[in-house]
mmCIF file of C-alpha atoms in Angstrom:
data_model
loop_
_atom_site.group_PDB
_atom_site.id
_atom_site.type_symbol
_atom_site.label_atom_id
_atom_site.label_comp_id
_atom_site.label_asym_id
_atom_site.label_seq_id
_atom_site.Cartn_x
_atom_site.Cartn_y
_atom_site.Cartn_z
ATOM 1 C CA MET S 1 0.000 0.000 0.000
ATOM 2 C CA HIS S 2 1.378 3.400 -1.021
ATOM 3 C CA THR S 3 1.672 5.657 2.036
ATOM 4 C CA VAL S 4 1.018 9.385 1.701
ATOM 5 C CA ALA S 5 2.222 11.508 4.620
ATOM 6 C CA ILE S 6 0.699 14.981 4.902
ATOM 7 C CA LEU S 7 2.347 17.567 7.117
ATOM 8 C CA ALA S 8 0.167 19.297 9.697
ATOM 9 C CA TYR S 9 1.289 22.152 11.908
ATOM 10 C CA ASP S 10 -0.080 24.445 14.578
ATOM 11 C CA GLY S 11 -2.125 27.320 13.166
ATOM 12 C CA MET S 12 -2.772 25.830 9.745
ATOM 13 C CA SER S 13 -6.016 25.937 7.777
ATOM 14 C CA GLY S 14 -7.947 22.697 7.581
ATOM 15 C CA PHE S 15 -8.293 23.160 3.832
ATOM 16 C CA GLU S 16 -4.542 22.987 3.280
ATOM 17 C CA SER S 17 -4.141 19.469 4.616
ATOM 18 C CA GLY S 18 -7.731 18.470 3.915
ATOM 19 C CA LEU S 19 -7.557 18.746 0.138
ATOM 20 C CA ALA S 20 -4.743 16.187 -0.049
ATOM 21 C CA ALA S 21 -6.376 13.953 2.557
ATOM 22 C CA GLU S 22 -9.668 14.054 0.633
ATOM 23 C CA ILE S 23 -8.100 12.881 -2.626
ATOM 24 C CA PHE S 24 -5.567 10.369 -1.341
ATOM 25 C CA GLY S 25 -7.919 9.172 1.399
ATOM 26 C CA MET S 26 -10.673 8.258 -1.053
ATOM 27 C CA THR S 27 -10.482 4.525 -0.448
ATOM 28 C CA GLU S 28 -13.250 3.524 -2.852
ATOM 29 C CA LEU S 29 -15.236 4.982 -5.711
ATOM 30 C CA SER S 30 -18.991 4.700 -5.987
ATOM 31 C CA GLU S 31 -20.420 1.941 -8.158
ATOM 32 C CA ARG S 32 -22.028 4.707 -10.187
ATOM 33 C CA PHE S 33 -18.592 5.532 -11.562
ATOM 34 C CA SER S 34 -17.076 3.524 -14.365
ATOM 35 C CA SER S 35 -13.502 2.911 -13.340
ATOM 36 C CA GLY S 36 -13.358 1.247 -9.966
ATOM 37 C CA LEU S 37 -9.937 0.769 -8.425
ATOM 38 C CA THR S 38 -7.893 -2.039 -9.923
ATOM 39 C CA ARG S 39 -4.797 -1.234 -7.894
ATOM 40 C CA PRO S 40 -4.201 -0.589 -4.196
ATOM 41 C CA TRP S 41 -5.132 2.976 -3.283
ATOM 42 C CA TYR S 42 -3.281 5.088 -0.722
ATOM 43 C CA THR S 43 -2.857 5.005 3.043
ATOM 44 C CA VAL S 44 -2.946 8.549 4.429
ATOM 45 C CA LYS S 45 -1.083 9.671 7.546
ATOM 46 C CA LEU S 46 -1.401 13.180 8.978
ATOM 47 C CA CYS S 47 2.017 13.869 10.501
ATOM 48 C CA SER S 48 3.135 16.684 12.792
ATOM 49 C CA GLU S 49 5.929 17.714 15.106
ATOM 50 C CA SER S 50 3.558 17.910 18.077
ATOM 51 C CA ALA S 51 0.688 15.564 18.945
ATOM 52 C CA GLU S 52 -1.901 18.332 19.363
ATOM 53 C CA LEU S 53 -2.523 21.137 16.887
ATOM 54 C CA ARG S 54 -4.767 24.188 16.741
ATOM 55 C CA LEU S 55 -6.360 24.933 13.402
ATOM 56 C CA LEU S 56 -7.596 28.312 12.241
ATOM 57 C CA GLY S 57 -11.067 28.848 13.643
ATOM 58 C CA GLY S 58 -10.377 27.329 17.046
ATOM 59 C CA ALA S 59 -10.479 23.596 16.313
ATOM 60 C CA THR S 60 -7.999 21.292 18.029
ATOM 61 C CA VAL S 61 -6.639 18.210 16.272
ATOM 62 C CA ARG S 62 -4.684 15.288 17.706
ATOM 63 C CA THR S 63 -2.379 13.463 15.295
ATOM 64 C CA ALA S 64 -1.268 9.860 15.645
ATOM 65 C CA TYR S 65 1.809 10.215 13.413
ATOM 66 C CA ASP S 66 4.993 12.235 13.746
ATOM 67 C CA LEU S 67 7.884 13.272 11.505
ATOM 68 C CA SER S 68 9.447 9.808 11.641
ATOM 69 C CA ASP S 69 6.341 8.522 9.829
ATOM 70 C CA LEU S 70 6.656 11.345 7.312
ATOM 71 C CA ALA S 71 10.289 10.394 6.666
ATOM 72 C CA GLU S 72 9.246 6.797 5.914
ATOM 73 C CA ALA S 73 6.338 7.596 3.564
ATOM 74 C CA ASP S 74 6.241 6.884 -0.171
ATOM 75 C CA THR S 75 4.806 10.332 -0.933
ATOM 76 C CA VAL S 76 5.346 13.365 1.289
ATOM 77 C CA VAL S 77 2.947 16.306 0.946
ATOM 78 C CA ILE S 78 3.873 19.678 2.477
ATOM 79 C CA PRO S 79 0.664 21.742 2.118
ATOM 80 C CA SER S 80 2.227 25.009 3.317
ATOM 81 C CA VAL S 81 4.344 26.541 6.062
ATOM 82 C CA ARG S 82 3.066 28.679 8.899
ATOM 83 C CA ASP S 83 5.115 31.757 8.013
ATOM 84 C CA ILE S 84 7.525 32.047 5.101
ATOM 85 C CA GLY S 85 9.639 34.398 7.204
ATOM 86 C CA ASP S 86 10.229 31.817 9.926
ATOM 87 C CA PRO S 87 13.029 29.254 9.622
ATOM 88 C CA VAL S 88 11.868 25.758 8.769
ATOM 89 C CA SER S 89 12.524 23.525 11.779
ATOM 90 C CA SER S 90 15.613 21.345 11.630
ATOM 91 C CA GLU S 91 13.432 18.335 12.478
ATOM 92 C CA LEU S 92 11.236 18.869 9.417
ATOM 93 C CA VAL S 93 14.282 19.508 7.212
ATOM 94 C CA ASP S 94 15.851 16.254 8.404
ATOM 95 C CA ALA S 95 12.626 14.319 7.778
ATOM 96 C CA ILE S 96 12.366 15.654 4.216
ATOM 97 C CA LYS S 97 16.017 14.856 3.553
ATOM 98 C CA THR S 98 15.526 11.325 4.871
ATOM 99 C CA ALA S 99 12.474 10.824 2.669
ATOM 100 C CA ASP S 100 14.389 12.197 -0.306
ATOM 101 C CA ALA S 101 17.327 9.855 0.300
ATOM 102 C CA ARG S 102 14.879 6.942 0.300
ATOM 103 C CA GLY S 103 13.511 8.010 -3.090
ATOM 104 C CA ALA S 104 10.143 9.247 -1.840
ATOM 105 C CA ARG S 105 7.990 11.512 -3.981
ATOM 106 C CA LEU S 106 8.059 15.025 -2.523
ATOM 107 C CA VAL S 107 5.122 17.366 -3.074
ATOM 108 C CA SER S 108 4.572 20.960 -1.997
ATOM 109 C CA ILE S 109 1.424 23.038 -2.189
ATOM 110 C CA CYS S 110 1.467 26.833 -1.962
ATOM 111 C CA SER S 111 4.128 28.009 0.534
ATOM 112 C CA GLY S 112 5.135 24.408 1.244
ATOM 113 C CA ALA S 113 7.817 24.988 -1.383
ATOM 114 C CA PHE S 114 9.783 26.874 1.287
ATOM 115 C CA ALA S 115 10.105 23.674 3.331
ATOM 116 C CA LEU S 116 11.319 21.658 0.338
ATOM 117 C CA ALA S 117 13.703 24.490 -0.524
ATOM 118 C CA ALA S 118 15.095 24.542 3.010
ATOM 119 C CA ALA S 119 15.832 20.834 2.689
ATOM 120 C CA GLY S 120 17.746 21.481 -0.551
ATOM 121 C CA VAL S 121 15.617 19.160 -2.690
ATOM 122 C CA LEU S 122 14.610 21.936 -5.110
ATOM 123 C CA ASP S 123 18.154 23.087 -5.884
ATOM 124 C CA GLY S 124 18.810 23.070 -9.619
ATOM 125 C CA HIS S 125 15.161 22.312 -10.421
ATOM 126 C CA LYS S 126 12.293 24.310 -11.812
ATOM 127 C CA ALA S 127 9.653 24.971 -9.152
ATOM 128 C CA THR S 128 6.652 27.137 -8.443
ATOM 129 C CA THR S 129 4.646 28.436 -5.496
ATOM 130 C CA HIS S 130 1.800 30.876 -4.993
ATOM 131 C CA TRP S 131 2.548 33.906 -7.154
ATOM 132 C CA ILE S 132 2.637 36.255 -4.136
ATOM 133 C CA TYR S 133 5.573 34.266 -2.690
ATOM 134 C CA THR S 134 7.707 33.753 -5.797
ATOM 135 C CA ASP S 135 9.953 36.811 -5.336
ATOM 136 C CA GLU S 136 10.689 35.874 -1.736
ATOM 137 C CA LEU S 137 11.408 32.252 -2.656
ATOM 138 C CA ARG S 138 13.738 33.362 -5.466
ATOM 139 C CA GLU S 139 15.626 35.773 -3.212
ATOM 140 C CA THR S 140 15.952 33.290 -0.340
ATOM 141 C CA TYR S 141 16.899 30.290 -2.505
ATOM 142 C CA PRO S 142 18.674 31.556 -5.645
ATOM 143 C CA GLY S 143 19.675 28.022 -6.661
ATOM 144 C CA ILE S 144 16.094 27.205 -7.660
ATOM 145 C CA ASP S 145 14.612 28.020 -11.069
ATOM 146 C CA ILE S 146 11.425 29.742 -9.865
ATOM 147 C CA ASP S 147 8.571 30.024 -12.366
ATOM 148 C CA PRO S 148 5.659 32.138 -11.062
ATOM 149 C CA ASN S 149 3.317 31.211 -13.902
ATOM 150 C CA PRO S 150 2.212 27.541 -13.874
ATOM 151 C CA LEU S 151 -0.376 25.879 -11.645
ATOM 152 C CA TYR S 152 2.125 23.147 -10.867
ATOM 153 C CA VAL S 153 5.521 21.799 -11.913
ATOM 154 C CA ASP S 154 6.271 18.073 -12.139
ATOM 155 C CA ASN S 155 9.963 17.218 -12.038
ATOM 156 C CA GLY S 156 9.282 13.510 -11.792
ATOM 157 C CA ARG S 157 9.930 12.852 -8.103
ATOM 158 C CA VAL S 158 9.661 16.432 -6.838
ATOM 159 C CA LEU S 159 6.471 18.351 -7.556
ATOM 160 C CA THR S 160 5.420 21.876 -6.572
ATOM 161 C CA SER S 161 2.174 23.780 -7.011
ATOM 162 C CA ALA S 162 0.781 27.269 -6.713
ATOM 163 C CA GLY S 163 -1.929 28.319 -4.241
ATOM 164 C CA CYS S 164 -4.026 25.828 -2.295
ATOM 165 C CA ALA S 165 -6.667 25.358 -5.008
ATOM 166 C CA ALA S 166 -3.881 24.474 -7.453
ATOM 167 C CA GLY S 167 -2.989 21.731 -4.985
ATOM 168 C CA LEU S 168 -6.189 19.981 -6.042
ATOM 169 C CA ASP S 169 -4.943 19.991 -9.623
ATOM 170 C CA LEU S 170 -1.562 18.638 -8.573
ATOM 171 C CA CYS S 171 -3.013 15.872 -6.376
ATOM 172 C CA LEU S 172 -5.339 14.868 -9.200
ATOM 173 C CA HIS S 173 -2.342 14.876 -11.557
ATOM 174 C CA ILE S 174 -0.591 12.460 -9.186
ATOM 175 C CA VAL S 175 -3.627 10.154 -9.150
ATOM 176 C CA ARG S 176 -3.671 10.299 -12.969
ATOM 177 C CA THR S 177 0.020 9.364 -13.048
ATOM 178 C CA ASP S 178 -0.414 6.492 -10.589
ATOM 179 C CA HIS S 179 -3.777 5.081 -11.640
ATOM 180 C CA GLY S 180 -4.617 6.411 -15.091
ATOM 181 C CA VAL S 181 -7.064 8.768 -16.713
ATOM 182 C CA ARG S 182 -10.288 6.879 -15.985
ATOM 183 C CA VAL S 183 -9.694 6.710 -12.249
ATOM 184 C CA ALA S 184 -8.563 10.349 -12.101
ATOM 185 C CA ASN S 185 -11.650 11.452 -14.019
ATOM 186 C CA ASP S 186 -13.895 9.533 -11.627
ATOM 187 C CA VAL S 187 -12.187 11.138 -8.633
ATOM 188 C CA ALA S 188 -12.723 14.550 -10.250
ATOM 189 C CA ARG S 189 -16.398 13.821 -10.868
ATOM 190 C CA ARG S 190 -16.873 12.733 -7.282
ATOM 191 C CA LEU S 191 -15.262 15.952 -6.038
ATOM 192 C CA VAL S 192 -17.071 18.047 -8.694
ATOM 193 C CA ILE S 193 -13.845 19.609 -9.932
ATOM 194 C CA SER S 194 -12.279 19.965 -13.357
ATOM 195 C CA PRO S 195 -10.825 16.602 -14.449
ATOM 196 C CA HIS S 196 -7.747 18.237 -15.892
ATOM 197 C CA ARG S 197 -6.176 21.658 -15.641
ATOM 198 C CA ALA S 198 -2.753 21.345 -17.199
ATOM 199 C CA GLY S 199 0.172 22.332 -15.019
ATOM 200 C CA GLY S 200 1.305 24.820 -17.640
ATOM 201 C CA GLN S 201 -1.901 26.822 -17.347
ATOM 202 C CA ALA S 202 -1.289 30.242 -15.833
ATOM 203 C CA GLN S 203 -2.069 30.525 -12.115
ATOM 204 C CA TYR S 204 -2.774 34.223 -12.483
ATOM 205 C CA ILE S 205 -4.870 35.438 -15.406
ATOM 206 C CA GLU S 206 -5.100 39.185 -15.982
ATOM 207 C CA THR S 207 -8.781 38.992 -16.862
ATOM 208 C CA PRO S 208 -10.122 35.981 -14.921
ATOM 209 C CA VAL S 209 -13.724 36.612 -16.011
ATOM 210 C CA PRO S 210 -13.735 37.445 -19.742
ATOM 211 C CA GLU S 211 -16.520 39.302 -21.488
ATOM 212 C CA PRO S 212 -19.392 36.807 -21.936
ATOM 213 C CA ALA S 213 -19.686 37.237 -25.701
ATOM 214 C CA GLU S 214 -15.980 36.739 -26.237
ATOM 215 C CA ASP S 215 -15.760 33.866 -23.769
ATOM 216 C CA GLY S 216 -18.702 32.147 -25.437
ATOM 217 C CA ARG S 217 -17.043 32.336 -28.816
ATOM 218 C CA ILE S 218 -13.762 31.034 -27.409
ATOM 219 C CA ALA S 219 -15.603 28.143 -25.727
ATOM 220 C CA ALA S 220 -17.413 27.304 -28.963
ATOM 221 C CA GLY S 221 -14.137 27.067 -30.832
ATOM 222 C CA MET S 222 -12.605 24.903 -28.104
ATOM 223 C CA ALA S 223 -15.602 22.558 -28.135
ATOM 224 C CA TRP S 224 -15.315 22.179 -31.900
ATOM 225 C CA ALA S 225 -11.586 21.430 -31.645
ATOM 226 C CA LEU S 226 -12.174 18.691 -29.056
ATOM 227 C CA GLU S 227 -14.545 16.957 -31.478
ATOM 228 C CA HIS S 228 -12.021 17.130 -34.327
ATOM 229 C CA LEU S 229 -8.703 16.304 -32.650
ATOM 230 C CA ASP S 230 -7.915 13.730 -35.335
ATOM 231 C CA GLU S 231 -7.920 16.445 -37.989
ATOM 232 C CA THR S 232 -5.398 19.122 -38.884
ATOM 233 C CA ILE S 233 -6.410 22.217 -36.929
ATOM 234 C CA THR S 234 -4.752 25.527 -37.662
ATOM 235 C CA LEU S 235 -4.711 28.707 -35.641
ATOM 236 C CA ASP S 236 -6.568 30.517 -38.415
ATOM 237 C CA GLU S 237 -9.287 27.859 -38.394
ATOM 238 C CA LEU S 238 -9.716 28.120 -34.630
ATOM 239 C CA ALA S 239 -10.021 31.882 -34.950
ATOM 240 C CA ALA S 240 -12.588 31.508 -37.715
ATOM 241 C CA ARG S 241 -14.615 29.026 -35.645
ATOM 242 C CA SER S 242 -14.707 31.648 -32.908
ATOM 243 C CA ALA S 243 -15.645 34.379 -35.405
ATOM 244 C CA MET S 244 -12.577 36.469 -34.598
ATOM 245 C CA SER S 245 -9.527 37.755 -36.336
ATOM 246 C CA ARG S 246 -6.307 35.858 -35.638
ATOM 247 C CA ARG S 247 -4.918 38.685 -33.508
ATOM 248 C CA SER S 248 -8.097 39.160 -31.489
ATOM 249 C CA TYR S 249 -8.465 35.413 -31.009
ATOM 250 C CA LEU S 250 -4.953 35.033 -29.596
ATOM 251 C CA ARG S 251 -5.553 37.884 -27.165
ATOM 252 C CA GLN S 252 -8.976 36.681 -26.015
ATOM 253 C CA PHE S 253 -7.885 33.029 -25.739
ATOM 254 C CA ALA S 254 -5.014 34.001 -23.447
ATOM 255 C CA LYS S 255 -7.349 36.083 -21.291
ATOM 256 C CA ALA S 256 -9.855 33.239 -21.025
ATOM 257 C CA THR S 257 -7.440 30.338 -20.432
ATOM 258 C CA GLY S 258 -4.027 31.680 -19.467
ATOM 259 C CA THR S 259 -2.338 29.770 -22.279
ATOM 260 C CA THR S 260 -2.050 29.790 -26.073
ATOM 261 C CA PRO S 261 -4.379 27.958 -28.503
ATOM 262 C CA ILE S 262 -1.614 25.721 -29.847
ATOM 263 C CA ARG S 263 -0.318 24.796 -26.413
ATOM 264 C CA TRP S 264 -3.875 24.039 -25.274
ATOM 265 C CA LEU S 265 -4.477 21.919 -28.379
ATOM 266 C CA ILE S 266 -1.313 19.879 -27.811
ATOM 267 C CA GLU S 267 -2.302 19.283 -24.181
ATOM 268 C CA GLN S 268 -5.772 18.091 -25.222
ATOM 269 C CA ARG S 269 -4.295 15.717 -27.786
ATOM 270 C CA ILE S 270 -1.924 14.235 -25.224
ATOM 271 C CA GLN S 271 -4.792 13.807 -22.759
ATOM 272 C CA ALA S 272 -6.904 12.113 -25.440
ATOM 273 C CA SER S 273 -4.069 9.682 -26.113
ATOM 274 C CA LEU S 274 -3.866 8.476 -22.514
ATOM 275 C CA ALA S 275 -7.083 6.484 -22.513
ATOM 276 C CA LEU S 276 -6.114 4.899 -25.838
ATOM 277 C CA LEU S 277 -2.718 3.896 -24.465
ATOM 278 C CA GLU S 278 -4.327 2.439 -21.350
ATOM 279 C CA SER S 279 -7.176 0.476 -22.871
ATOM 280 C CA SER S 280 -6.822 0.021 -26.645
ATOM 281 C CA ASP S 281 -4.769 -2.309 -28.825
ATOM 282 C CA HIS S 282 -3.863 0.451 -31.279
ATOM 283 C CA SER S 283 -0.194 0.902 -32.070
ATOM 284 C CA ILE S 284 1.647 4.058 -31.023
ATOM 285 C CA ASP S 285 1.595 5.171 -34.663
ATOM 286 C CA GLN S 286 -2.171 4.680 -34.855
ATOM 287 C CA ILE S 287 -2.774 6.540 -31.608
ATOM 288 C CA ALA S 288 -0.620 9.451 -32.746
ATOM 289 C CA ALA S 289 -2.739 9.752 -35.879
ATOM 290 C CA ARG S 290 -6.037 9.338 -34.013
ATOM 291 C CA VAL S 291 -5.318 12.304 -31.751
ATOM 292 C CA GLY S 292 -4.099 14.508 -34.574
ATOM 293 C CA PHE S 293 -0.309 14.530 -34.509
ATOM 294 C CA GLU S 294 1.374 14.808 -37.891
ATOM 295 C CA SER S 295 3.964 12.181 -37.008
ATOM 296 C CA THR S 296 4.747 9.658 -34.310
ATOM 297 C CA ALA S 297 7.995 11.495 -33.585
ATOM 298 C CA THR S 298 6.076 14.708 -32.868
ATOM 299 C CA PHE S 299 3.656 12.791 -30.647
ATOM 300 C CA ARG S 300 6.508 11.237 -28.667
ATOM 301 C CA HIS S 301 8.243 14.610 -28.274
ATOM 302 C CA HIS S 302 5.191 16.348 -26.814
ATOM 303 C CA PHE S 303 4.187 13.297 -24.764
ATOM 304 C CA VAL S 304 7.566 13.116 -23.028
ATOM 305 C CA ARG S 305 7.541 16.858 -22.445
ATOM 306 C CA GLN S 306 4.102 16.759 -20.806
ATOM 307 C CA MET S 307 4.072 13.339 -19.120
ATOM 308 C CA HIS S 308 7.795 12.850 -18.341
ATOM 309 C CA THR S 309 7.750 9.365 -19.856
ATOM 310 C CA THR S 310 7.385 7.836 -23.301
ATOM 311 C CA PRO S 311 4.065 6.596 -24.738
ATOM 312 C CA SER S 312 5.390 3.027 -24.693
ATOM 313 C CA ASP S 313 6.506 3.209 -21.079
ATOM 314 C CA TYR S 314 3.200 4.834 -20.090
ATOM 315 C CA ARG S 315 1.298 1.973 -21.745
ATOM 316 C CA SER S 316 3.499 -0.615 -20.043
ATOM 317 C CA ALA S 317 2.771 0.898 -16.632
ATOM 318 C CA PHE S 318 -0.946 0.227 -17.096
ATOM 319 C CA THR S 319 -0.944 -2.972 -19.147
ATOM 320 C CA GLY S 320 2.144 -4.726 -17.859
ATOM 321 C CA SER S 321 3.362 -5.289 -21.407
#
């Protein structure tokens, strides 16, 4: 059973630890959902330096697990730190270092990146945190490549995310990596959240609520593209489907989604390929064509860039072949 240790600390918000506990603690899915769980799920342990904690709002929580349990976990989740200006305790730093030396997956949400940074596990890597903390993180830990834009960054074994809500996206991304698209989609439906917000999507959008008429046209074009992924789709055609000029379309798409049309289209094609790799007998070449890539080489390039593995290795992880 894969153990997920979630850090808890005095003065934290229940949402910060609760979002990870909700996803990784979901031991079964309703029979109404299609996937079911074909693999062992997760064991969740809420770990803290002290046995009794006070949460925001006056609640008191007793934890049964300490930092030694966190150090021994398969996945370590640091939801945040109490104050980015305070030093991270040497005990927590040692526990993270121990987990890292064992090859554990290390995950931070929001200001939790400061704890991973203090342990040195982000040095030389790209990482993110809530956009209001990125300058401070960059100044305090100059050895980290800080990107203030994405919702989350997946470096394989070390993953960081933006604000707390982006932690939902990252945890769901981890479920998708471990258990596949169908299970992740069922978890998302149960939680009534978006099944997939790509990590590269901007965490801060200048105009978060676009003009309705423009947003409706953008959405119409996106819906059309999703139904025609196997076809060649050009930027000019997307703009035409949204009844906009190319220049206006690019501007309005970025305002509505925080990314570019082409980047969004590539992400959708990769996501469409996952279910085919997991459950179909189609060859890699056939799947590349079915989701609209001009060549298998292009498909592999974008797949590795987005999923950090090859299509063949991804298929093997779910089929055993």
